[in-house]
Amino acid sequence: MPKLLLWSITVAVAGFLFGFDTAVISGAEQKIQILWDLSPMEHGLLIVSSALWGTVIGALSGSYPCDKFGRKPTLIFIGILYALSAFGSAIAQDPYTFAILRFIGGIGVGISSVAVPAYISEVAPAKRRGQLVALYQFQIVFGILVAMLSNYFISGLADWDWRLMLGIETLPALLYLMFVSRVPESPRWLAIHRDDISQCRKILNEIGEENVEQIISEIEASKSTKADLAKAKSALTELEQHNVEQEVEDIVEEKQSEPKKLFSSVYQLPILLAFLIAFFNQLSGINFILYYAPRVFSMAGLDSSSALLSSAGIGLVNLIFTMAGLWIIDRAGRKSLMYIGSVGYIISLAVVAWAFANNIGGAVVVFFVFMFIASHAIGQGAVIWVFISEIFPNAVRAKGQALGSGTHWVFAALISLLMPTALAAFEASTVFYFFAFMMLLQLVWVKFMMPETKGKSLEDLALELKR
């Protein structure tokens, strides 16, 4: 297996743990609520959304260890957090200890949503970047599928079966730790934050990158000021580049207007794009469906066993259509996938809302929830982490990833916290109509504002979006 693919898959396993950790609570949450006699608000805060608030903290702070200590040490730290959370929450004896340990796992999820896309985007060539970064999303949905299947097979084994559901994650977390310790550091991080060009060159050669010296020259030029113009021009001339003068001027111009503080007017467009794609991702209702799938299917008239099995079906549909998205993302482009996903969202959510409003449950709800999951997987699911990792320049990539990821998880946490109360206060049809309306707004955003990023180098994209 080529090293680039091996390293990308290994790092993306953090996404498997992310998906497993996110979805496993859906099989346990109702039993935990009964066990500890929790009110809807207590249940939403302590059991369902506790991990998500940790995710918010991890996402918002994830850029610091990524930039300060490196991508690789951060990825190792993530594995430690996952293992600690999985084992600890499985043996928790009260809701408060449980919430703290789920919160710790959430921190790992949040940091992984910063570190993994940043790492893979920095080692991947432009023509394969979409597919390789999307491996993270593939691993997320694979983890969701495994969690839901695991919940189905473990359910009913004992009164404490929920503890086994949660604790089994410890094993893949330890395996991830063992393998991720063998991947190299990001070559771009080494060049930019450690000025280690020789190691950067070595890793790029190991990956099998074409035009290694050209890439190094571009990275070096992006660190330079105009005083280094002659040096950059000389390096590019030796490579017989076309339009050398313009290319070097563009790179230097990019650096001169590239402050290291994220919240600068220079980055206002990437910031807005990252915020909006993350905002719409969660206002689709995806985490509501994933976390409360058995409850939604029970409301549609399915018995508890059928509800759990249908939830596992969600994981399978998610995996299949994520694979489809991964296969075409570098062919069709990010924007095309978002069109497909947005239309699918609107149709499926509107039909589910109509079904609940008219007491038409069972197979209709299950089918269109599956359609909703397919729309998410091939659209937002395949695109979000790729898109956010591409739109920020080298100097603030981790910070920009943290902003987009943090926005995503803030809204995910709010939705998970408020959904038990919302379902008690409103009809299910009202909730689904709301999500359908938000996806209509997403379609408008994709049409009029979202840029296409496929096939462009990270440095070219940074310059283009600033202009």
GROMACS .gro file of C-alpha atoms in nm:
model
  467
    1MET     CA    1   0.000   0.000   0.000
    2PRO     CA    2   0.145   0.343  -0.093
    3LYS     CA    3   0.260   0.536   0.211
    4LEU     CA    4   0.034   0.833   0.137
    5LEU     CA    5  -0.276   0.614   0.145
    6LEU     CA    6  -0.156   0.416   0.447
    7TRP     CA    7  -0.086   0.728   0.652
    8SER     CA    8  -0.413   0.890   0.547
    9ILE     CA    9  -0.616   0.583   0.646
   10THR     CA   10  -0.431   0.551   0.977
   11VAL     CA   11  -0.491   0.912   1.074
   12ALA     CA   12  -0.852   0.894   0.954
   13VAL     CA   13  -0.921   0.611   1.204
   14ALA     CA   14  -0.965   0.896   1.452
   15GLY     CA   15  -1.283   0.953   1.251
   16PHE     CA   16  -1.395   0.595   1.319
   17LEU     CA   17  -1.366   0.666   1.691
   18PHE     CA   18  -1.544   0.999   1.638
   19GLY     CA   19  -1.835   0.823   1.464
   20PHE     CA   20  -1.854   0.538   1.712
   21ASP     CA   21  -1.842   0.773   2.010
   22THR     CA   22  -2.107   0.998   1.857
   23ALA     CA   23  -2.357   0.725   1.765
   24VAL     CA   24  -2.314   0.474   2.046
   25ILE     CA   25  -2.516   0.688   2.287
   26SER     CA   26  -2.831   0.639   2.075
   27GLY     CA   27  -2.861   0.277   2.193
   28ALA     CA   28  -2.797   0.360   2.557
   29GLU     CA   29  -2.965   0.694   2.623
   30GLN     CA   30  -3.319   0.571   2.697
   31LYS     CA   31  -3.198   0.303   2.940
   32ILE     CA   32  -2.974   0.552   3.119
   33GLN     CA   33  -3.263   0.798   3.153
   34ILE     CA   34  -3.475   0.531   3.320
   35LEU     CA   35  -3.188   0.404   3.539
   36TRP     CA   36  -3.109   0.746   3.688
   37ASP     CA   37  -3.464   0.887   3.663
   38LEU     CA   38  -3.365   1.199   3.472
   39SER     CA   39  -3.589   1.482   3.352
   40PRO     CA   40  -3.582   1.569   2.980
   41MET     CA   41  -3.353   1.867   3.045
   42GLU     CA   42  -3.120   1.668   3.274
   43HIS     CA   43  -3.113   1.388   3.021
   44GLY     CA   44  -3.030   1.621   2.734
   45LEU     CA   45  -2.759   1.803   2.932
   46LEU     CA   46  -2.586   1.521   3.122
   47ILE     CA   47  -2.630   1.218   2.897
   48VAL     CA   48  -2.682   1.310   2.532
   49SER     CA   49  -2.510   1.647   2.490
   50SER     CA   50  -2.231   1.616   2.750
   51ALA     CA   51  -1.990   1.475   2.491
   52LEU     CA   52  -2.089   1.746   2.247
   53TRP     CA   53  -2.001   2.028   2.485
   54GLY     CA   54  -1.658   1.865   2.516
   55THR     CA   55  -1.648   1.854   2.139
   56VAL     CA   56  -1.710   2.229   2.125
   57ILE     CA   57  -1.417   2.292   2.362
   58GLY     CA   58  -1.195   2.051   2.169
   59ALA     CA   59  -1.282   2.203   1.833
   60LEU     CA   60  -1.235   2.564   1.943
   61SER     CA   61  -0.903   2.492   2.116
   62GLY     CA   62  -0.774   2.225   1.876
   63SER     CA   63  -0.567   2.465   1.668
   64TYR     CA   64  -0.336   2.540   1.962
   65PRO     CA   65  -0.182   2.191   2.007
   66CYS     CA   66  -0.187   2.141   1.628
   67ASP     CA   67   0.027   2.451   1.572
   68LYS     CA   68   0.230   2.445   1.894
   69PHE     CA   69   0.322   2.077   1.925
   70GLY     CA   70   0.247   1.945   1.577
   71ARG     CA   71  -0.021   1.741   1.405
   72LYS     CA   72   0.119   1.402   1.509
   73PRO     CA   73   0.144   1.458   1.890
   74THR     CA   74  -0.207   1.601   1.877
   75LEU     CA   75  -0.337   1.289   1.701
   76ILE     CA   76  -0.178   1.069   1.971
   77PHE     CA   77  -0.337   1.280   2.245
   78ILE     CA   78  -0.677   1.231   2.079
   79GLY     CA   79  -0.642   0.853   2.109
   80ILE     CA   80  -0.567   0.879   2.481
   81LEU     CA   81  -0.881   1.088   2.537
   82TYR     CA   82  -1.099   0.838   2.347
   83ALA     CA   83  -0.970   0.540   2.545
   84LEU     CA   84  -1.011   0.714   2.880
   85SER     CA   85  -1.364   0.829   2.800
   86ALA     CA   86  -1.485   0.493   2.667
   87PHE     CA   87  -1.364   0.293   2.963
   88GLY     CA   88  -1.461   0.552   3.223
   89SER     CA   89  -1.816   0.617   3.101
   90ALA     CA   90  -1.880   0.243   3.088
   91ILE     CA   91  -1.815   0.206   3.460
   92ALA     CA   92  -1.966   0.538   3.577
   93GLN     CA   93  -2.198   0.506   3.877
   94ASP     CA   94  -2.385   0.838   3.855
   95PRO     CA   95  -2.491   1.081   3.582
   96TYR     CA   96  -2.237   1.348   3.681
   97THR     CA   97  -1.934   1.120   3.655
   98PHE     CA   98  -2.079   0.986   3.331
   99ALA     CA   99  -2.116   1.339   3.194
  100ILE     CA  100  -1.755   1.430   3.282
  101LEU     CA  101  -1.613   1.123   3.111
  102ARG     CA  102  -1.829   1.168   2.801
  103PHE     CA  103  -1.714   1.532   2.801
  104ILE     CA  104  -1.350   1.411   2.788
  105GLY     CA  105  -1.428   1.192   2.488
  106GLY     CA  106  -1.600   1.488   2.327
  107ILE     CA  107  -1.280   1.690   2.357
  108GLY     CA  108  -1.108   1.416   2.157
  109VAL     CA  109  -1.380   1.430   1.891
  110GLY     CA  110  -1.349   1.808   1.866
  111ILE     CA  111  -0.971   1.812   1.834
  112SER     CA  112  -0.983   1.531   1.579
  113SER     CA  113  -1.215   1.737   1.359
  114VAL     CA  114  -0.938   1.999   1.348
  115ALA     CA  115  -0.624   1.784   1.336
  116VAL     CA  116  -0.721   1.507   1.095
  117PRO     CA  117  -0.845   1.715   0.799
  118ALA     CA  118  -0.556   1.958   0.848
  119TYR     CA  119  -0.301   1.673   0.847
  120ILE     CA  120  -0.440   1.493   0.543
  121SER     CA  121  -0.490   1.812   0.339
  122GLU     CA  122  -0.124   1.900   0.403
  123VAL     CA  123   0.014   1.566   0.282
  124ALA     CA  124  -0.225   1.509  -0.010
  125PRO     CA  125  -0.165   1.631  -0.368
  126ALA     CA  126  -0.433   1.866  -0.505
  127LYS     CA  127  -0.576   1.610  -0.749
  128ARG     CA  128  -0.641   1.356  -0.470
  129ARG     CA  129  -0.700   1.587  -0.175
  130GLY     CA  130  -1.079   1.559  -0.182
  131GLN     CA  131  -1.080   1.179  -0.171
  132LEU     CA  132  -0.811   1.151   0.094
  133VAL     CA  133  -0.959   1.410   0.330
  134ALA     CA  134  -1.301   1.249   0.274
  135LEU     CA  135  -1.153   0.926   0.417
  136TYR     CA  136  -1.209   1.098   0.752
  137GLN     CA  137  -1.582   1.124   0.682
  138PHE     CA  138  -1.583   0.764   0.556
  139GLN     CA  139  -1.431   0.650   0.884
  140ILE     CA  140  -1.684   0.859   1.077
  141VAL     CA  141  -1.980   0.689   0.911
  142PHE     CA  142  -1.811   0.349   0.935
  143GLY     CA  143  -1.779   0.412   1.308
  144ILE     CA  144  -2.147   0.510   1.322
  145LEU     CA  145  -2.247   0.189   1.144
  146VAL     CA  146  -2.034  -0.029   1.371
  147ALA     CA  147  -2.174   0.148   1.679
  148MET     CA  148  -2.534   0.093   1.570
  149LEU     CA  149  -2.474  -0.272   1.480
  150SER     CA  150  -2.292  -0.318   1.809
  151ASN     CA  151  -2.583  -0.162   1.998
  152TYR     CA  152  -2.828  -0.393   1.819
  153PHE     CA  153  -2.636  -0.713   1.900
  154ILE     CA  154  -2.548  -0.615   2.257
  155SER     CA  155  -2.899  -0.491   2.345
  156GLY     CA  156  -3.080  -0.729   2.579
  157LEU     CA  157  -2.774  -0.925   2.691
  158ALA     CA  158  -2.810  -0.792   3.046
  159ASP     CA  159  -2.958  -0.505   3.245
  160TRP     CA  160  -2.622  -0.330   3.218
  161ASP     CA  161  -2.587  -0.386   2.842
  162TRP     CA  162  -2.549  -0.008   2.791
  163ARG     CA  163  -2.218  -0.022   2.977
  164LEU     CA  164  -2.083  -0.277   2.730
  165MET     CA  165  -2.210  -0.065   2.439
  166LEU     CA  166  -2.000   0.227   2.561
  167GLY     CA  167  -1.697   0.038   2.690
  168ILE     CA  168  -1.625  -0.162   2.376
  169GLU     CA  169  -1.484   0.152   2.212
  170THR     CA  170  -1.175   0.117   2.432
  171LEU     CA  171  -1.033  -0.155   2.204
  172PRO     CA  172  -1.026   0.041   1.874
  173ALA     CA  173  -0.897   0.344   2.064
  174LEU     CA  174  -0.594   0.148   2.183
  175LEU     CA  175  -0.534   0.006   1.834
  176TYR     CA  176  -0.548   0.357   1.688
  177LEU     CA  177  -0.290   0.475   1.942
  178MET     CA  178  -0.055   0.196   1.842
  179PHE     CA  179  -0.071   0.272   1.468
  180VAL     CA  180  -0.085   0.652   1.469
  181SER     CA  181   0.244   0.667   1.657
  182ARG     CA  182   0.410   0.538   1.336
  183VAL     CA  183   0.295   0.810   1.096
  184PRO     CA  184   0.528   1.106   1.022
  185GLU     CA  185   0.464   1.470   1.102
  186SER     CA  186   0.291   1.690   0.842
  187PRO     CA  187   0.559   1.815   0.599
  188ARG     CA  188   0.396   2.159   0.571
  189TRP     CA  189   0.388   2.193   0.951
  190LEU     CA  190   0.758   2.101   0.968
  191ALA     CA  191   0.846   2.361   0.706
  192ILE     CA  192   0.628   2.642   0.842
  193HIS     CA  193   0.648   2.593   1.219
  194ARG     CA  194   0.990   2.426   1.259
  195ASP     CA  195   1.169   2.546   0.946
  196ASP     CA  196   1.278   2.183   0.893
  197ILE     CA  197   1.303   2.176   0.515
  198SER     CA  198   1.516   1.861   0.495
  199GLN     CA  199   1.259   1.652   0.687
  200CYS     CA  200   0.980   1.812   0.486
  201ARG     CA  201   1.158   1.711   0.165
  202LYS     CA  202   1.214   1.357   0.294
  203ILE     CA  203   0.845   1.305   0.378
  204LEU     CA  204   0.726   1.450   0.047
  205ASN     CA  205   0.958   1.209  -0.133
  206GLU     CA  206   0.829   0.916   0.074
  207ILE     CA  207   0.473   1.010  -0.018
  208GLY     CA  208   0.570   1.000  -0.385
  209GLU     CA  209   0.485   1.365  -0.443
  210GLU     CA  210   0.568   1.500  -0.787
  211ASN     CA  211   0.768   1.823  -0.817
  212VAL     CA  212   0.891   1.813  -0.457
  213GLU     CA  213   1.129   2.104  -0.503
  214GLN     CA  214   0.856   2.317  -0.657
  215ILE     CA  215   0.629   2.251  -0.357
  216ILE     CA  216   0.909   2.336  -0.115
  217SER     CA  217   0.979   2.657  -0.308
  218GLU     CA  218   0.612   2.755  -0.285
  219ILE     CA  219   0.602   2.682   0.087
  220GLU     CA  220   0.922   2.879   0.141
  221ALA     CA  221   0.793   3.166  -0.070
  222SER     CA  222   0.467   3.172   0.128
  223LYS     CA  223   0.680   3.228   0.441
  224SER     CA  224   0.879   3.504   0.282
  225THR     CA  225   0.856   3.879   0.254
  226LYS     CA  226   0.949   4.086  -0.049
  227ALA     CA  227   1.312   4.079   0.061
  228ASP     CA  228   1.309   3.711  -0.037
  229LEU     CA  229   1.161   3.776  -0.383
  230ALA     CA  230   1.487   3.716  -0.568
  231LYS     CA  231   1.549   3.386  -0.389
  232ALA     CA  232   1.200   3.256  -0.466
  233LYS     CA  233   1.225   3.372  -0.827
  234SER     CA  234   1.558   3.193  -0.868
  235ALA     CA  235   1.420   2.868  -0.725
  236LEU     CA  236   1.121   2.872  -0.957
  237THR     CA  237   1.329   2.971  -1.261
  238GLU     CA  238   1.553   2.669  -1.210
  239LEU     CA  239   1.238   2.456  -1.237
  240GLU     CA  240   1.156   2.627  -1.569
  241GLN     CA  241   0.815   2.747  -1.453
  242HIS     CA  242   0.599   2.953  -1.686
  243ASN     CA  243   0.508   3.305  -1.580
  244VAL     CA  244   0.770   3.299  -1.305
  245GLU     CA  245   0.745   3.669  -1.230
  246GLN     CA  246   0.367   3.662  -1.184
  247GLU     CA  247   0.374   3.339  -0.982
  248VAL     CA  248   0.632   3.470  -0.737
  249GLU     CA  249   0.455   3.805  -0.707
  250ASP     CA  250   0.130   3.620  -0.627
  251ILE     CA  251   0.296   3.408  -0.359
  252VAL     CA  252   0.467   3.707  -0.199
  253GLU     CA  253   0.146   3.910  -0.220
  254GLU     CA  254  -0.034   3.625  -0.044
  255LYS     CA  255   0.218   3.621   0.238
  256GLN     CA  256   0.227   3.997   0.281
  257SER     CA  257  -0.149   4.004   0.334
  258GLU     CA  258  -0.150   3.685   0.545
  259PRO     CA  259  -0.154   3.775   0.914
  260LYS     CA  260  -0.135   3.493   1.163
  261LYS     CA  261  -0.445   3.615   1.347
  262LEU     CA  262  -0.756   3.446   1.208
  263PHE     CA  263  -1.001   3.730   1.270
  264SER     CA  264  -0.860   3.970   1.016
  265SER     CA  265  -1.042   4.138   0.728
  266VAL     CA  266  -0.813   3.941   0.495
  267TYR     CA  267  -0.992   3.619   0.592
  268GLN     CA  268  -1.350   3.744   0.610
  269LEU     CA  269  -1.469   3.532   0.314
  270PRO     CA  270  -1.313   3.200   0.431
  271ILE     CA  271  -1.447   3.269   0.783
  272LEU     CA  272  -1.799   3.326   0.652
  273LEU     CA  273  -1.784   3.019   0.429
  274ALA     CA  274  -1.661   2.796   0.713
  275PHE     CA  275  -1.927   2.927   0.950
  276LEU     CA  276  -2.213   2.880   0.705
  277ILE     CA  277  -2.126   2.529   0.588
  278ALA     CA  278  -2.096   2.419   0.952
  279PHE     CA  279  -2.415   2.603   1.050
  280PHE     CA  280  -2.620   2.441   0.774
  281ASN     CA  281  -2.466   2.101   0.844
  282GLN     CA  282  -2.626   2.089   1.186
  283LEU     CA  283  -2.946   2.273   1.097
  284SER     CA  284  -3.021   1.983   0.864
  285GLY     CA  285  -3.102   1.782   1.178
  286ILE     CA  286  -2.835   1.519   1.113
  287ASN     CA  287  -2.721   1.483   1.472
  288PHE     CA  288  -3.081   1.484   1.592
  289ILE     CA  289  -3.146   1.182   1.367
  290LEU     CA  290  -2.824   1.004   1.464
  291TYR     CA  291  -2.864   1.053   1.839
  292TYR     CA  292  -3.237   0.996   1.860
  293ALA     CA  293  -3.292   0.750   1.574
  294PRO     CA  294  -3.448   0.472   1.787
  295ARG     CA  295  -3.675   0.730   1.951
  296VAL     CA  296  -3.783   0.875   1.613
  297PHE     CA  297  -3.861   0.528   1.477
  298SER     CA  298  -4.051   0.441   1.794
  299MET     CA  299  -4.259   0.757   1.745
  300ALA     CA  300  -4.331   0.629   1.392
  301GLY     CA  301  -4.477   0.309   1.539
  302LEU     CA  302  -4.186   0.062   1.531
  303ASP     CA  303  -4.121  -0.165   1.830
  304SER     CA  304  -3.791  -0.129   2.018
  305SER     CA  305  -3.610  -0.411   1.835
  306SER     CA  306  -3.720  -0.286   1.491
  307ALA     CA  307  -3.623   0.067   1.590
  308LEU     CA  308  -3.271  -0.042   1.679
  309LEU     CA  309  -3.240  -0.247   1.359
  310SER     CA  310  -3.362   0.048   1.151
  311SER     CA  311  -3.102   0.262   1.327
  312ALA     CA  312  -2.837   0.018   1.212
  313GLY     CA  313  -2.981   0.059   0.862
  314ILE     CA  314  -2.907   0.430   0.893
  315GLY     CA  315  -2.542   0.344   0.947
  316LEU     CA  316  -2.534   0.119   0.639
  317VAL     CA  317  -2.699   0.378   0.411
  318ASN     CA  318  -2.462   0.641   0.548
  319LEU     CA  319  -2.161   0.425   0.466
  320ILE     CA  320  -2.273   0.337   0.112
  321PHE     CA  321  -2.347   0.695   0.009
  322THR     CA  322  -2.036   0.830   0.179
  323MET     CA  323  -1.835   0.590  -0.039
  324ALA     CA  324  -2.018   0.728  -0.342
  325GLY     CA  325  -1.937   1.083  -0.235
  326LEU     CA  326  -1.574   0.991  -0.174
  327TRP     CA  327  -1.551   0.840  -0.524
  328ILE     CA  328  -1.689   1.144  -0.711
  329ILE     CA  329  -1.583   1.441  -0.496
  330ASP     CA  330  -1.268   1.505  -0.702
  331ARG     CA  331  -1.456   1.441  -1.026
  332ALA     CA  332  -1.785   1.625  -0.981
  333GLY     CA  333  -1.654   1.882  -0.734
  334ARG     CA  334  -1.765   2.000  -0.391
  335LYS     CA  335  -2.042   2.231  -0.510
  336SER     CA  336  -2.215   1.967  -0.725
  337LEU     CA  337  -2.236   1.731  -0.429
  338MET     CA  338  -2.385   2.007  -0.216
  339TYR     CA  339  -2.658   2.063  -0.480
  340ILE     CA  340  -2.746   1.693  -0.476
  341GLY     CA  341  -2.749   1.680  -0.097
  342SER     CA  342  -2.956   1.996  -0.054
  343VAL     CA  343  -3.234   1.880  -0.286
  344GLY     CA  344  -3.240   1.538  -0.119
  345TYR     CA  345  -3.257   1.699   0.225
  346ILE     CA  346  -3.555   1.916   0.131
  347ILE     CA  347  -3.758   1.631  -0.021
  348SER     CA  348  -3.689   1.377   0.255
  349LEU     CA  349  -3.742   1.612   0.549
  350ALA     CA  350  -4.064   1.753   0.403
  351VAL     CA  351  -4.208   1.404   0.345
  352VAL     CA  352  -4.116   1.286   0.698
  353ALA     CA  353  -4.282   1.599   0.841
  354TRP     CA  354  -4.591   1.533   0.629
  355ALA     CA  355  -4.600   1.168   0.743
  356PHE     CA  356  -4.590   1.264   1.111
  357ALA     CA  357  -4.852   1.536   1.057
  358ASN     CA  358  -5.090   1.282   0.901
  359ASN     CA  359  -5.007   0.989   1.131
  360ILE     CA  360  -4.851   0.793   0.846
  361GLY     CA  361  -4.562   0.616   1.015
  362GLY     CA  362  -4.371   0.293   0.978
  363ALA     CA  363  -4.221   0.223   0.638
  364VAL     CA  364  -4.273   0.576   0.498
  365VAL     CA  365  -4.079   0.740   0.781
  366VAL     CA  366  -3.803   0.478   0.769
  367PHE     CA  367  -3.762   0.510   0.390
  368PHE     CA  368  -3.741   0.889   0.385
  369VAL     CA  369  -3.514   0.902   0.691
  370PHE     CA  370  -3.287   0.671   0.493
  371MET     CA  371  -3.314   0.911   0.197
  372PHE     CA  372  -3.222   1.196   0.432
  373ILE     CA  373  -2.913   1.007   0.548
  374ALA     CA  374  -2.813   0.932   0.187
  375SER     CA  375  -2.851   1.300   0.097
  376HIS     CA  376  -2.635   1.401   0.390
  377ALA     CA  377  -2.368   1.140   0.317
  378ILE     CA  378  -2.318   1.235  -0.047
  379GLY     CA  379  -2.351   1.609   0.019
  380GLN     CA  380  -2.261   1.777   0.348
  381GLY     CA  381  -2.105   1.464   0.493
  382ALA     CA  382  -1.858   1.420   0.208
  383VAL     CA  383  -1.786   1.789   0.163
  384ILE     CA  384  -1.769   1.971   0.499
  385TRP     CA  385  -1.430   1.859   0.633
  386VAL     CA  386  -1.270   1.874   0.288
  387PHE     CA  387  -1.406   2.222   0.217
  388ILE     CA  388  -1.306   2.375   0.551
  389SER     CA  389  -0.955   2.229   0.527
  390GLU     CA  390  -0.909   2.385   0.183
  391ILE     CA  391  -1.031   2.744   0.219
  392PHE     CA  392  -0.779   2.877   0.474
  393PRO     CA  393  -0.412   2.956   0.395
  394ASN     CA  394  -0.118   2.778   0.559
  395ALA     CA  395  -0.066   3.038   0.832
  396VAL     CA  396  -0.414   2.996   0.982
  397ARG     CA  397  -0.532   2.658   0.852
  398ALA     CA  398  -0.560   2.496   1.195
  399LYS     CA  399  -0.729   2.805   1.339
  400GLY     CA  400  -0.975   2.816   1.048
  401GLN     CA  401  -1.043   2.445   1.087
  402ALA     CA  402  -1.109   2.507   1.456
  403LEU     CA  403  -1.354   2.785   1.372
  404GLY     CA  404  -1.553   2.573   1.128
  405SER     CA  405  -1.541   2.266   1.348
  406GLY     CA  406  -1.630   2.469   1.658
  407THR     CA  407  -1.932   2.620   1.485
  408HIS     CA  408  -2.042   2.272   1.378
  409TRP     CA  409  -2.019   2.136   1.731
  410VAL     CA  410  -2.178   2.434   1.906
  411PHE     CA  411  -2.492   2.385   1.700
  412ALA     CA  412  -2.473   2.006   1.737
  413ALA     CA  413  -2.459   2.043   2.115
  414LEU     CA  414  -2.746   2.291   2.124
  415ILE     CA  415  -2.966   2.069   1.910
  416SER     CA  416  -2.890   1.758   2.117
  417LEU     CA  417  -2.951   1.950   2.439
  418LEU     CA  418  -3.283   2.098   2.330
  419MET     CA  419  -3.433   1.811   2.131
  420PRO     CA  420  -3.585   1.616   2.423
  421THR     CA  421  -3.756   1.936   2.536
  422ALA     CA  422  -3.854   2.030   2.179
  423LEU     CA  423  -4.008   1.688   2.116
  424ALA     CA  424  -4.207   1.725   2.439
  425ALA     CA  425  -4.326   2.076   2.343
  426PHE     CA  426  -4.385   2.044   1.966
  427GLU     CA  427  -4.523   1.789   1.724
  428ALA     CA  428  -4.257   1.587   1.541
  429SER     CA  429  -4.388   1.727   1.213
  430THR     CA  430  -4.306   2.083   1.325
  431VAL     CA  431  -3.948   1.986   1.403
  432PHE     CA  432  -3.898   1.824   1.062
  433TYR     CA  433  -4.061   2.113   0.875
  434PHE     CA  434  -3.817   2.348   1.048
  435PHE     CA  435  -3.517   2.144   0.931
  436ALA     CA  436  -3.659   2.130   0.575
  437PHE     CA  437  -3.687   2.510   0.566
  438MET     CA  438  -3.325   2.548   0.680
  439MET     CA  439  -3.214   2.321   0.396
  440LEU     CA  440  -3.398   2.541   0.149
  441LEU     CA  441  -3.179   2.826   0.276
  442GLN     CA  442  -2.871   2.605   0.233
  443LEU     CA  443  -2.961   2.551  -0.132
  444VAL     CA  444  -2.972   2.928  -0.184
  445TRP     CA  445  -2.628   2.960  -0.017
  446VAL     CA  446  -2.477   2.690  -0.239
  447LYS     CA  447  -2.618   2.855  -0.551
  448PHE     CA  448  -2.505   3.210  -0.485
  449MET     CA  449  -2.205   3.200  -0.253
  450MET     CA  450  -2.020   2.868  -0.229
  451PRO     CA  451  -1.702   2.854  -0.446
  452GLU     CA  452  -1.569   2.541  -0.615
  453THR     CA  453  -1.234   2.425  -0.474
  454LYS     CA  454  -1.155   2.101  -0.657
  455GLY     CA  455  -0.819   2.056  -0.829
  456LYS     CA  456  -0.656   2.372  -0.694
  457SER     CA  457  -0.346   2.388  -0.474
  458LEU     CA  458  -0.390   2.512  -0.117
  459GLU     CA  459  -0.173   2.813  -0.195
  460ASP     CA  460  -0.378   2.904  -0.506
  461LEU     CA  461  -0.704   2.874  -0.315
  462ALA     CA  462  -0.577   3.099  -0.036
  463LEU     CA  463  -0.490   3.370  -0.284
  464GLU     CA  464  -0.813   3.334  -0.481
  465LEU     CA  465  -1.041   3.358  -0.178
  466LYS     CA  466  -0.863   3.665  -0.045
  467ARG     CA  467  -0.920   3.834  -0.378
   0.00000   0.00000   0.00000
